[in-house]
Coordinates of C-alpha atoms in Angstrom, one line a residue:
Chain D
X1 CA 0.0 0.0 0.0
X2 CA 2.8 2.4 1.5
X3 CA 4.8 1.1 -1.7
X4 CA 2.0 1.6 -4.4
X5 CA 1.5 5.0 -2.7
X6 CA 5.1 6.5 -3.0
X7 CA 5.3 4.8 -6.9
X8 CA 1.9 6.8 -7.7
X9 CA 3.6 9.9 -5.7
X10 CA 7.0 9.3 -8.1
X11 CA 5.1 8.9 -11.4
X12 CA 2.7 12.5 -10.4
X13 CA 6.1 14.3 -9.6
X14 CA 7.9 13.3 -12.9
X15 CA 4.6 13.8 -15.0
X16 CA 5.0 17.1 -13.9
X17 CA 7.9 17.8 -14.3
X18 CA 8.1 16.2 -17.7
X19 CA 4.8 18.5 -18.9
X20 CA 6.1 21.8 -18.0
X21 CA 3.7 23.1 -20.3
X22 CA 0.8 22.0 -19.5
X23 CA 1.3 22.4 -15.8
X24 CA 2.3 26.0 -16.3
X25 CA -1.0 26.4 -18.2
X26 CA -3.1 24.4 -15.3
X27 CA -1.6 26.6 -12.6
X28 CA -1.6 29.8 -14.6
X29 CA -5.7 29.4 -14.8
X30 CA -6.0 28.2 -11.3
X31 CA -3.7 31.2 -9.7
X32 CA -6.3 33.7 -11.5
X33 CA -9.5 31.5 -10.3
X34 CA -8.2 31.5 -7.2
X35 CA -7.5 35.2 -7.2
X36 CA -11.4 35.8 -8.5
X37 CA -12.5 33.7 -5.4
X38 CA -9.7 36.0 -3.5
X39 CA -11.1 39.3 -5.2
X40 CA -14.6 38.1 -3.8
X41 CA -13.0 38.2 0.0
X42 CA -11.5 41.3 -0.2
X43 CA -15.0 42.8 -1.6
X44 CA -16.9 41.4 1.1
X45 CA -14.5 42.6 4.0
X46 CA -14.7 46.0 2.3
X47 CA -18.2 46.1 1.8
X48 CA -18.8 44.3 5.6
X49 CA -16.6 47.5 6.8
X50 CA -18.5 50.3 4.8
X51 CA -22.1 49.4 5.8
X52 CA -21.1 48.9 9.5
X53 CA -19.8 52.4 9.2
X54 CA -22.8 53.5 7.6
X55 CA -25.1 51.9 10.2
X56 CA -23.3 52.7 13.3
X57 CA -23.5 57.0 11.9
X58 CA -27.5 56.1 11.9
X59 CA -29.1 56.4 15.5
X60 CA -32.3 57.1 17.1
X61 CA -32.7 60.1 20.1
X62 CA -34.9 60.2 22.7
X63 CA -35.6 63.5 23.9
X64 CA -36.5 63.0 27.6
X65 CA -39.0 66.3 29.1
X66 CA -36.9 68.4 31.2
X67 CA -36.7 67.6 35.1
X68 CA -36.9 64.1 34.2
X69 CA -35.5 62.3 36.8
X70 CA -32.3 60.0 35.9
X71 CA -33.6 57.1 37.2
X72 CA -36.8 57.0 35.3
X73 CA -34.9 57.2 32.2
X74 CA -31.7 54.8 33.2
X75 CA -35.6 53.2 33.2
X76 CA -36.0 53.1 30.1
X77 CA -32.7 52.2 28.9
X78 CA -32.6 49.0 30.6
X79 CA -36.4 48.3 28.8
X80 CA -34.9 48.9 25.4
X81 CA -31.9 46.3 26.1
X82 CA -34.0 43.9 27.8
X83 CA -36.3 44.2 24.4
X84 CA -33.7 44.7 22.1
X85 CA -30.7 42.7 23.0
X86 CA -28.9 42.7 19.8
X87 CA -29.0 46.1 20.2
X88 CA -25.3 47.9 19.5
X89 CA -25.4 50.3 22.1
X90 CA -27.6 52.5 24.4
X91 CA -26.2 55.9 25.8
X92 CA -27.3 58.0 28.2
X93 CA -26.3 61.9 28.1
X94 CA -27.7 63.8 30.9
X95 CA -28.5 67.8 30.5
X96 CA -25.1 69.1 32.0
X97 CA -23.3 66.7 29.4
X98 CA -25.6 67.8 26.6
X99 CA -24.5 71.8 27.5
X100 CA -20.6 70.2 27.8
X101 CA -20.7 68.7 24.6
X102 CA -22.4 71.7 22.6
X103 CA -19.9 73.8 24.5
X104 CA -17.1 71.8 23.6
X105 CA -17.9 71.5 19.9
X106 CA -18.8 75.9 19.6
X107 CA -16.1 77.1 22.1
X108 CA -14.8 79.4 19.3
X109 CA -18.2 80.5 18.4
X110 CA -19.1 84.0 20.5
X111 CA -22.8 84.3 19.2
X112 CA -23.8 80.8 20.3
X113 CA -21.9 81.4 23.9
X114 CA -23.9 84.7 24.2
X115 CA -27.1 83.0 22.7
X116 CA -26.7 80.6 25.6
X117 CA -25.9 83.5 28.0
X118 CA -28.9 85.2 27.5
X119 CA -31.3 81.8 28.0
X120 CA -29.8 82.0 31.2
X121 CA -31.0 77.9 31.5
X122 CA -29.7 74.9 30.6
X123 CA -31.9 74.4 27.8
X124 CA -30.5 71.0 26.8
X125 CA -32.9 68.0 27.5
X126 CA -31.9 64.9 28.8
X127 CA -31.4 62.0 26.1
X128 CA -31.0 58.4 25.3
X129 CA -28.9 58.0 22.4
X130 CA -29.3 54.5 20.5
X131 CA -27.9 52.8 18.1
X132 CA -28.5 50.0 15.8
X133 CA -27.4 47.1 13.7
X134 CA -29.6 49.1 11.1
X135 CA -32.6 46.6 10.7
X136 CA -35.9 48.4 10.6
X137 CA -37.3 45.8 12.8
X138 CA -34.9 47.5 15.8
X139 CA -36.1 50.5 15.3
X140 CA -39.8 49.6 15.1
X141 CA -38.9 47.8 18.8
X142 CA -37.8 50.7 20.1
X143 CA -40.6 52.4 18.7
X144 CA -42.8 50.4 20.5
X145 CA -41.0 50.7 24.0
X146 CA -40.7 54.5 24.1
X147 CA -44.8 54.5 22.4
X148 CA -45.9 52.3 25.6
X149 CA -48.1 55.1 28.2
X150 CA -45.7 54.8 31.0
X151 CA -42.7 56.0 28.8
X152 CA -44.3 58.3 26.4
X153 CA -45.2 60.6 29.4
X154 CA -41.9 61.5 30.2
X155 CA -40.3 62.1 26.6
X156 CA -40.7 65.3 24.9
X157 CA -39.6 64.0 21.0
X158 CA -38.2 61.2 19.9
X159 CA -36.6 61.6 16.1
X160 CA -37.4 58.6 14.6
X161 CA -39.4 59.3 12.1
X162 CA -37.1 61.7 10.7
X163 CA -34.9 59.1 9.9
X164 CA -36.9 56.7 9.2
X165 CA -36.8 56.8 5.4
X166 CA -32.7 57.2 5.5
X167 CA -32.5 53.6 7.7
X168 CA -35.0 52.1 5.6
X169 CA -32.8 53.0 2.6
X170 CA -29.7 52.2 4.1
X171 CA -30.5 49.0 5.0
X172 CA -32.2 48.5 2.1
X173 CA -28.8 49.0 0.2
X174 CA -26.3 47.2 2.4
X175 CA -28.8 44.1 2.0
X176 CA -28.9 44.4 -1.9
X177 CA -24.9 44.9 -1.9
X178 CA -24.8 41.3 0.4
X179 CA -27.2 39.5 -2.2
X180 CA -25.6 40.7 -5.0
X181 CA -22.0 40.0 -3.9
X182 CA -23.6 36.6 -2.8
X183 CA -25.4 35.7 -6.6
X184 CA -22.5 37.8 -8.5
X185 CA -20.1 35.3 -6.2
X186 CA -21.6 32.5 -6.9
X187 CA -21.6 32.9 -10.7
X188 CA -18.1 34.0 -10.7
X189 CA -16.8 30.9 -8.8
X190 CA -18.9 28.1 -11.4
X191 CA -17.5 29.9 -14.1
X192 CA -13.8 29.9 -12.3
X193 CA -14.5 25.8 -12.0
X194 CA -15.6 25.5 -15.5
X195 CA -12.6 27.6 -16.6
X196 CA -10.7 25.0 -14.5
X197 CA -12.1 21.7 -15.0
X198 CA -11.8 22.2 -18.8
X199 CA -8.2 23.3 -18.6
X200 CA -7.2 20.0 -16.5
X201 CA -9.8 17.7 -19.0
X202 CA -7.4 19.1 -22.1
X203 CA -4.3 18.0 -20.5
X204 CA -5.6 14.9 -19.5
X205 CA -7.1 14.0 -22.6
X206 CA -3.7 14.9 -24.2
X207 CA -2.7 11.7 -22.0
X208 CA -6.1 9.5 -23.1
X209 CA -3.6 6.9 -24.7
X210 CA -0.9 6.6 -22.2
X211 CA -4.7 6.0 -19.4
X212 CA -5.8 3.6 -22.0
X213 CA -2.1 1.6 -22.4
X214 CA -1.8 1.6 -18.1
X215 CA -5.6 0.2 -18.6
X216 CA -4.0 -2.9 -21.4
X217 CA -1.3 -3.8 -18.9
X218 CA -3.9 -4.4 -16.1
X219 CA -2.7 -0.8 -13.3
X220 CA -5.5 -0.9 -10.9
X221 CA -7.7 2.4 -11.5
X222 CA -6.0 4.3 -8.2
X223 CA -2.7 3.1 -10.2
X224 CA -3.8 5.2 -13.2
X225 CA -5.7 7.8 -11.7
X226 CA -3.6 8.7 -8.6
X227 CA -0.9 9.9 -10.3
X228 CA -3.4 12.7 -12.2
X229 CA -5.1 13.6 -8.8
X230 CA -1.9 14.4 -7.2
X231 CA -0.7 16.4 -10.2
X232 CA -4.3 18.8 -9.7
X233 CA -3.1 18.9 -5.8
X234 CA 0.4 20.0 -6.9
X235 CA -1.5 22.6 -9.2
X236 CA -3.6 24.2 -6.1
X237 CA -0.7 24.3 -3.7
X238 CA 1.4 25.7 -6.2
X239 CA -1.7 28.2 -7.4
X240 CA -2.2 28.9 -3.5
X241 CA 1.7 29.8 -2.7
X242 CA 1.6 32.0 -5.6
X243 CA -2.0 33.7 -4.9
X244 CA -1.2 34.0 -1.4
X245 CA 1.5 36.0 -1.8
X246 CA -0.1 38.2 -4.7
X247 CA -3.1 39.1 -2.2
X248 CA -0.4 39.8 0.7
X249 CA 1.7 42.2 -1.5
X250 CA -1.6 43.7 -3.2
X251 CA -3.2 44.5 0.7
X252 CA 0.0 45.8 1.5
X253 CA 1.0 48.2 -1.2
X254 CA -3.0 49.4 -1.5
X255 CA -4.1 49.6 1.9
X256 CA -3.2 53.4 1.9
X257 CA -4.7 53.8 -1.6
X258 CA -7.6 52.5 -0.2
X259 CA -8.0 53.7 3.2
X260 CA -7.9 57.5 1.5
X261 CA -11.4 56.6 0.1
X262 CA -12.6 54.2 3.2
X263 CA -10.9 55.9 6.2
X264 CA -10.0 54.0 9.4
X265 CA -10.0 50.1 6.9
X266 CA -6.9 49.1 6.6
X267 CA -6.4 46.2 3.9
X268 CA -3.4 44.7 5.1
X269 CA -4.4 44.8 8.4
X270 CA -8.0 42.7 7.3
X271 CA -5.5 40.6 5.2
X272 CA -3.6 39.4 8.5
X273 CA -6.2 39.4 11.1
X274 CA -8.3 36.9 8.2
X275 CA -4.4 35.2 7.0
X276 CA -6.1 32.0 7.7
X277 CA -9.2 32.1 6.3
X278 CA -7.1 33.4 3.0
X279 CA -5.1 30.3 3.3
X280 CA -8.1 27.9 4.0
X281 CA -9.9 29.4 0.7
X282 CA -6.8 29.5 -1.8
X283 CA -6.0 26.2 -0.6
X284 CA -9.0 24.6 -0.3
X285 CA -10.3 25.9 -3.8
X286 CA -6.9 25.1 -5.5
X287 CA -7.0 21.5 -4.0
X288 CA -10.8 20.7 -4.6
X289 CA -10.7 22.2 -8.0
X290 CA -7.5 20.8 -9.2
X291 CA -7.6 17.2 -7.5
X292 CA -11.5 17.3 -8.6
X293 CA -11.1 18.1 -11.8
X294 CA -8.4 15.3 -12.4
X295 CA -10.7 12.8 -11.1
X296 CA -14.2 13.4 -12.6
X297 CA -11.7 13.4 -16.3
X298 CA -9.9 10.4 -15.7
X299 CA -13.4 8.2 -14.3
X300 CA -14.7 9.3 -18.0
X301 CA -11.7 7.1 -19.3
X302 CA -11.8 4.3 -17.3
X303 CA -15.4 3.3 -17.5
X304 CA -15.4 0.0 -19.8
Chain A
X1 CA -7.9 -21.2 -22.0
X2 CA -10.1 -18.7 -23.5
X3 CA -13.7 -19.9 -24.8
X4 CA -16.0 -17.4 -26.9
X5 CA -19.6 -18.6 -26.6
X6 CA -21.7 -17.6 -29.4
X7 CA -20.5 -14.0 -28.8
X8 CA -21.6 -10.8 -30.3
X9 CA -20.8 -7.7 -30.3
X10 CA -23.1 -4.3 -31.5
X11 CA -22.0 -0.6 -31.7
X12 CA -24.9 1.9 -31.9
X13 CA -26.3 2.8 -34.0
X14 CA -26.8 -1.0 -34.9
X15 CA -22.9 -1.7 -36.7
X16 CA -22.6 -5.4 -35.9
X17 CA -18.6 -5.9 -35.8
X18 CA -18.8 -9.6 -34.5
X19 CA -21.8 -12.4 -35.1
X20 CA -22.2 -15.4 -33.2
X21 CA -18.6 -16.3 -32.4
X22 CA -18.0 -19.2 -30.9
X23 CA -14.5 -20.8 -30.0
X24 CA -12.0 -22.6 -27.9
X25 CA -8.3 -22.0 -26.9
X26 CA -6.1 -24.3 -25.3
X27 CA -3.3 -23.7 -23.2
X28 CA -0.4 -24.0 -25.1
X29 CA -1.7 -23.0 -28.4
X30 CA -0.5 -20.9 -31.0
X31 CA -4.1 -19.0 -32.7
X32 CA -3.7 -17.0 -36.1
X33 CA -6.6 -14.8 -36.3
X34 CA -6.9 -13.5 -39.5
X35 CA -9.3 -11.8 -41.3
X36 CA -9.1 -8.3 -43.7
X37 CA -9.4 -4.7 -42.0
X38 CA -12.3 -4.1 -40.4
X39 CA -13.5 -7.9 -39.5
X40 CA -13.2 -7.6 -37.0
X41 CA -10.2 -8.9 -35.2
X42 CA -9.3 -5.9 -32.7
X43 CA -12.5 -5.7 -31.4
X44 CA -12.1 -9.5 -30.8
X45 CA -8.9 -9.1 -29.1
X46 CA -10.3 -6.0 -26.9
X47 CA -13.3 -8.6 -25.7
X48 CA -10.6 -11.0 -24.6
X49 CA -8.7 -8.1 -22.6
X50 CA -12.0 -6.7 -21.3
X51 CA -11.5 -3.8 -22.3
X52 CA -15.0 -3.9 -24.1
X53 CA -18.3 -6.2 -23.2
X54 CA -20.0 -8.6 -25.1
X55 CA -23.7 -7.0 -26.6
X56 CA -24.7 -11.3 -26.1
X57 CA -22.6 -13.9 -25.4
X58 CA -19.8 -15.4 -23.4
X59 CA -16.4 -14.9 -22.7
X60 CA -14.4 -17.2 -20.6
X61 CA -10.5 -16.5 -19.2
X62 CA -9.8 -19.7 -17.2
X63 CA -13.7 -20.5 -16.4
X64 CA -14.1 -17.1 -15.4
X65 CA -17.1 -15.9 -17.2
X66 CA -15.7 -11.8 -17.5
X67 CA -19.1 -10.9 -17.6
X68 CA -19.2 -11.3 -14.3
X69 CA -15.7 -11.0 -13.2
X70 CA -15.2 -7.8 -10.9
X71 CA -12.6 -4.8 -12.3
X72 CA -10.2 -6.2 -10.0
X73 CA -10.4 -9.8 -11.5
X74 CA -10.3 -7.8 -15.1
X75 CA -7.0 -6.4 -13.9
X76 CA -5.4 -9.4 -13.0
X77 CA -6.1 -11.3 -16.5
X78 CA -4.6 -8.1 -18.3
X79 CA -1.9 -8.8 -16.3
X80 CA -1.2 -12.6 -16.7
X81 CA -1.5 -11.3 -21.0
X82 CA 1.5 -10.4 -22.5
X83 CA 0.6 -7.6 -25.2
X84 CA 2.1 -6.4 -28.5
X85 CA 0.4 -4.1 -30.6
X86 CA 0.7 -1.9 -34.2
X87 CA 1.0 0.6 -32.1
X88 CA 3.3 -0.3 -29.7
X89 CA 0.8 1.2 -26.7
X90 CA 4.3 2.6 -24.9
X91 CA 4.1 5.2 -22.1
X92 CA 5.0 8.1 -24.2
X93 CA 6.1 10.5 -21.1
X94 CA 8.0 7.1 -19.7
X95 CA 11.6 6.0 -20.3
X96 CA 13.1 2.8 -22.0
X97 CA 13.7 1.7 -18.1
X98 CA 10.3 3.1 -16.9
X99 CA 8.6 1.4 -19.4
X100 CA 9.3 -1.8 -18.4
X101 CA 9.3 -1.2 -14.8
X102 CA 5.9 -0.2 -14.9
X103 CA 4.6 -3.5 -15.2
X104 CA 6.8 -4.8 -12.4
X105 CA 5.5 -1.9 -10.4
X106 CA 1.5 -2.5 -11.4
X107 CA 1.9 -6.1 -10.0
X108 CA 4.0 -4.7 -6.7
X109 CA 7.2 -6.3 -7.1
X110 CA 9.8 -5.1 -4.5
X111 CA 12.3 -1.9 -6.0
X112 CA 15.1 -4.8 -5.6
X113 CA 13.8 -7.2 -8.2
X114 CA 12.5 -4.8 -10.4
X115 CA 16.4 -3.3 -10.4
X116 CA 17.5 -6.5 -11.1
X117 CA 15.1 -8.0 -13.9
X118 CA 14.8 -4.1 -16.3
X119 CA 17.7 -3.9 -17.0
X120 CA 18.4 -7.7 -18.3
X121 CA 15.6 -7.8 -20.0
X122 CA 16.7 -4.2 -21.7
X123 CA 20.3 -5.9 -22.3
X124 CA 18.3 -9.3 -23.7
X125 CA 16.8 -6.8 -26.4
X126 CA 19.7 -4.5 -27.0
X127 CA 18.1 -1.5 -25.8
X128 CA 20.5 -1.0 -22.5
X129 CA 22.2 2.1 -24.1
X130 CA 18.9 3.6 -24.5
X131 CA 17.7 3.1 -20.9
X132 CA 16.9 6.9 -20.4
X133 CA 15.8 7.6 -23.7
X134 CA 11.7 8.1 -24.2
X135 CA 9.7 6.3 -26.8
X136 CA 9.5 9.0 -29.3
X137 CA 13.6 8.9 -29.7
X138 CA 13.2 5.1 -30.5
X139 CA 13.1 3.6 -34.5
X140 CA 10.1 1.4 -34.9
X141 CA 11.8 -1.3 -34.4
X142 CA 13.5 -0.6 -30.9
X143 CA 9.7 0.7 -30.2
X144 CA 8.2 -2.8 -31.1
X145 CA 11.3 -4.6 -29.0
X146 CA 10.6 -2.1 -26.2
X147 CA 7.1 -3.8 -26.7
X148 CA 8.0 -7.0 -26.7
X149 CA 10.3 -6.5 -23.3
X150 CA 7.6 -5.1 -21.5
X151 CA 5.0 -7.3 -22.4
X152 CA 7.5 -10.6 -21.4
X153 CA 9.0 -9.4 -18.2
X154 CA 6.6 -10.6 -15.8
X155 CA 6.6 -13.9 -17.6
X156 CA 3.2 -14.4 -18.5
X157 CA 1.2 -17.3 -19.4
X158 CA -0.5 -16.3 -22.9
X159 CA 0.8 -13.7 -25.5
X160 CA -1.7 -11.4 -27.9
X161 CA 0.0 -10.0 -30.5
X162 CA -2.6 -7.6 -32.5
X163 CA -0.9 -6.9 -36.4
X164 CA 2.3 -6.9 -34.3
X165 CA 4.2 -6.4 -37.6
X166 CA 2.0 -3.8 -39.2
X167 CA 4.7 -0.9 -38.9
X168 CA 7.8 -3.1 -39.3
X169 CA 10.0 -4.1 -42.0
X170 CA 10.5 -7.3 -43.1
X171 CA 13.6 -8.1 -41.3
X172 CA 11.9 -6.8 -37.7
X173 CA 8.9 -8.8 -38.6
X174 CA 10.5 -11.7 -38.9
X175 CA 12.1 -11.3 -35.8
X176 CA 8.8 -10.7 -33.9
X177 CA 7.3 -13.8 -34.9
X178 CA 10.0 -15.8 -34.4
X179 CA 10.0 -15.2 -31.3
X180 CA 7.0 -15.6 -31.0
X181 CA 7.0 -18.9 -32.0
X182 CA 9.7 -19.4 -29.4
X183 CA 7.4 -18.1 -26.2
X184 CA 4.8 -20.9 -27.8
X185 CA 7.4 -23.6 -27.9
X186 CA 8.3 -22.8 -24.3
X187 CA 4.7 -23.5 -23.5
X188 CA 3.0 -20.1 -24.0
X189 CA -0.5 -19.6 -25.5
X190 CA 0.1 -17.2 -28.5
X191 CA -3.0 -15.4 -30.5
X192 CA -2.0 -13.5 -33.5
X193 CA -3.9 -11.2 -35.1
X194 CA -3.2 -10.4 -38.4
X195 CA -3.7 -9.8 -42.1
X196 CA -0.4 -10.8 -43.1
X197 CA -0.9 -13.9 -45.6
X198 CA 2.7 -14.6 -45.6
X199 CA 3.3 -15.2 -42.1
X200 CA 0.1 -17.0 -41.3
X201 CA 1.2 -18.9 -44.5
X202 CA 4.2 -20.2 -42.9
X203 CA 3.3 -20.5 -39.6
X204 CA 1.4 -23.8 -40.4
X205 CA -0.2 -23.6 -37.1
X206 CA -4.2 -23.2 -36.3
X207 CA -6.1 -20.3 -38.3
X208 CA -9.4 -18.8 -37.1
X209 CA -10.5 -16.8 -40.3
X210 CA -12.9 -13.7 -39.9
X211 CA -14.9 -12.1 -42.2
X212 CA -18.0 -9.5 -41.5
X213 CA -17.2 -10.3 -38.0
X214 CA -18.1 -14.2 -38.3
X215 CA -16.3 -16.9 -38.8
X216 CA -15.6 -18.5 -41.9
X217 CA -13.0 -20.9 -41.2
X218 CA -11.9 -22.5 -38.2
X219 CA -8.8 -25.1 -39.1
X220 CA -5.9 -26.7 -37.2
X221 CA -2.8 -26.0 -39.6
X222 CA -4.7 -23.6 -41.4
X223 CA -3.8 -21.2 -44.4
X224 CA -4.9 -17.4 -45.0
X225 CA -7.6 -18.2 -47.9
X226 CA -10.2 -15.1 -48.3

């Protein structure tokens, strides 16, 4: 077994190695399938990054009425979570942190201070500030929380339905982009096997009389078609070493480029906190596709 | 040996290549089949290798029906045959050496023997200075002897030689069937398929004669007559 195994393992290394050509070729088409699939990732991590942003600038404030006290509303709060748990965040800003804040932000502005001067008052109400995955259905939760009669009471405006239209659109669009990256994806992969499987089926059908001589002499059919199998492995590893480093040097080299138009994503740094599930895609594609392809071709010419 | 029982064989759509064959080989024997282009006699060969099935009939290897013989029990008949073709059927992307060694390897002889036995066999031949050389750098002739080698080291028991002279001179010819006719005096069962009157004409030996895939003739010291 251990004997047939290192013979079939001999005869795949010299086949390659003897058909430069052709293997060039195989790998050439795997490295830019492999890449497509690749291209895919990097599209969804960008994508995944730019409609988080976008959801997490989308919240909902609850005006509380002035003289609330911070108990009712810390109230509230917990009423939302307890409703809501996948909720991203829930913050409380009190009045005197409202006035800090708009301070803060106009210190260089003399008409505002003066404005605020002459109110004499704080004039900032109390608010909860929360904020979403950006599903609609959230919102219409939290809706219903701050809507119910021992809540409503106590808040003075809540801004919802101002935004409504903008989340429903949002979310709307980061949905759309996911199935379309999903059906676009999915074509672009069986085309990327196609590509594949015919490349391997032309360079085994280049070998259909050296299968059908092994067949005359009585080789066993894992005698004949081992040695193709492993050559399709040799393909994806060599197709993966290649493609790996092409997507590290490409994140590298573009993650300023990119993080100009995205600010705060960094591609290289997406590329090495997801190194593994690069490796565990080029791989696996390159090995399933090329060892796959190899076998379905050579069944066809050992059927009787 | 080898029994054909009223065999036939049909490619679509409806091109019947052989009718109702029906014979018996001994061990021992030494079988011209012979017959024009096209009667049939590759296909005939191919049914004994199992490399094709029977539309009806049956084919026997040892009492084995190999219509019912498992792939495995396939492989090990193509293995206990000895084959030489027209077309040599080498390993094109396979040295002289590797060529031979392959059948060695297929039946899992140790590395030790097969070290051993290639390159004897390779010296028997006179093809030991070509060892590393691939097929396609051979004459036809050191491609048919390359043939021959591989299809006698494992010493097997019966020899099918399909138009084994069809690309060879008459000098390499001759040199093929005498040694076929050695293997067959040393006890092996020879079939020869060919449409070479000559040789079959001077063989003397028995002559199974195709034509329109069925038999016409079935003598013991036959002659090519069609």
């Amino acid at each position: 077994m251990l004997t047939s195994f290192k013979r079939i393992l001999t005869f795949a290394v010299n086949d390659f190695g003897r058909n430069k050509g052709i293997s060039i070729a195989s790998i050439f088409v795997l490295t830019v399938t492999i890449m497509l699939v690749t291209g895919l990732f990097f599209f969804q991590g960008l994508t995944g990054y730019l409609t988080s942003q976008i959801q997490d600038k989308i919240d909902v404030t609850a005006y509380f009425k002035s003289g609330t006290a911070e108990q009712d509303i810390l109230n509230v709060k917990d009423e939302i979570i307890k409703t809501t748990p996948s909720i991203k965040n829930v913050e409380y800003i009190s009045q005197d942190q409202a006035l800090a804040t708009f301070n803060a932000n106009h210190k260089d502005n003399p008409v505002l201070a003066k404005a605020l001067q002459e109110v004499g008052d704080n004039p900032f109400l109390p608010s909860l500030n929360i904020t979403t995955s950006g599903d609609p259905l959230q919102y219409a939760q939290i809706a219903n929380v701050l809507q119910t009669s021992d809540f409503s009471k106590l808040i003075e405006k809540v801004d919802f339905s101002q935004k409504k239209d903008t989340i429903e659109k949002v979310y709307s669009i980061t949905t759309n982009i996911n199935i379309f990256g999903l059906i676009f994806g999915a074509i672009l992969i069986l085309v990327a096997i196609l590509v594949v499987f015919n490349t391997i089926k032309l360079a085994i059908e280049n070998s259909k009389e050296e299968i059908s001589a092994m067949r005359i002499v009585g080789a066993s059919n894992w005698f004949i078609r081992g040695p193709f199998v492993i050559q399709g492995i040799i393909y994806g590893i060599f197709a993966f070493i290649i493609c790996f480093l092409i997507s590290g040097l490409f994140a590298y080299f573009m993650a300023s480029k990119i993080s100009v138009v995205l600010p705060g994503f960094d591609m290289f740094d997406f590329f090495l906190a997801n190194w593994w599930i690069f490796v565990l895609i080029q791989l696996g594609f390159g090995i399933a596709v090329g060892a796959g392809s190899a076998l379905i071709v050579v069944k066809k010419h050992l059927e009787v | 040996m080898i029994k054909f029982d009223n065999v036939t064989k049909i490619y679509q759509p409806g091109t019947i290549v052989l009718q109702n064959i029906s014979f018996e080989i001994k061990d021992g024997e030494f079988v011209s089949i012979v017959g024009k282009s096209g009667a049939g006699k590759t296909t005939l060969v191919h049914l004994i290798l199992g490399l094709e099935i029977p539309t009806y009939g049956e084919i026997y290897f040892d009492g084995l029906n190999l219509n019912d013989a498992s792939p495995a029990k396939i492989q090990e008949i193509r293995r206990r045959i000895g084959g030489i073709y027209q077309d040599y059927k080498l390993l094109p992307k396979k040295t002289v050496y590797e060529n031979v060694a392959y059948i060695l390897q297929v039946e899992g002889k140790n590395n030790e023997e097969i070290k051993r036995e290639v390159p004897k066999v390779l010296e028997t031949i006179g093809l030991k200075d070509k060892i590393d050389n691939f097929p396609d750098q051979l004459s036809g002739g050191e491609q048919q002897r390359l043939a021959v080698a591989r299809a006698l080291i494992n010493h097997p028991d019966t020899i099918i030689a399909d138009e084994p002279t069809g690309n060879l001179d008459p000098y390499n010819s001759y040199e093929v069937i005498s040694l076929l006719q050695k293997l067959n005096q040393t006890g092996k069962t020879v079939i020869l398929s060919t449409h070479d009157r000559e040789i079959v004409n001077k063989l003397g030996k028995r002559v199974i004669t195709l034509e329109g895939g069925k038999i016409l003739r079935d003598e013991a010291a036959g002659r090519f007559i069609i």
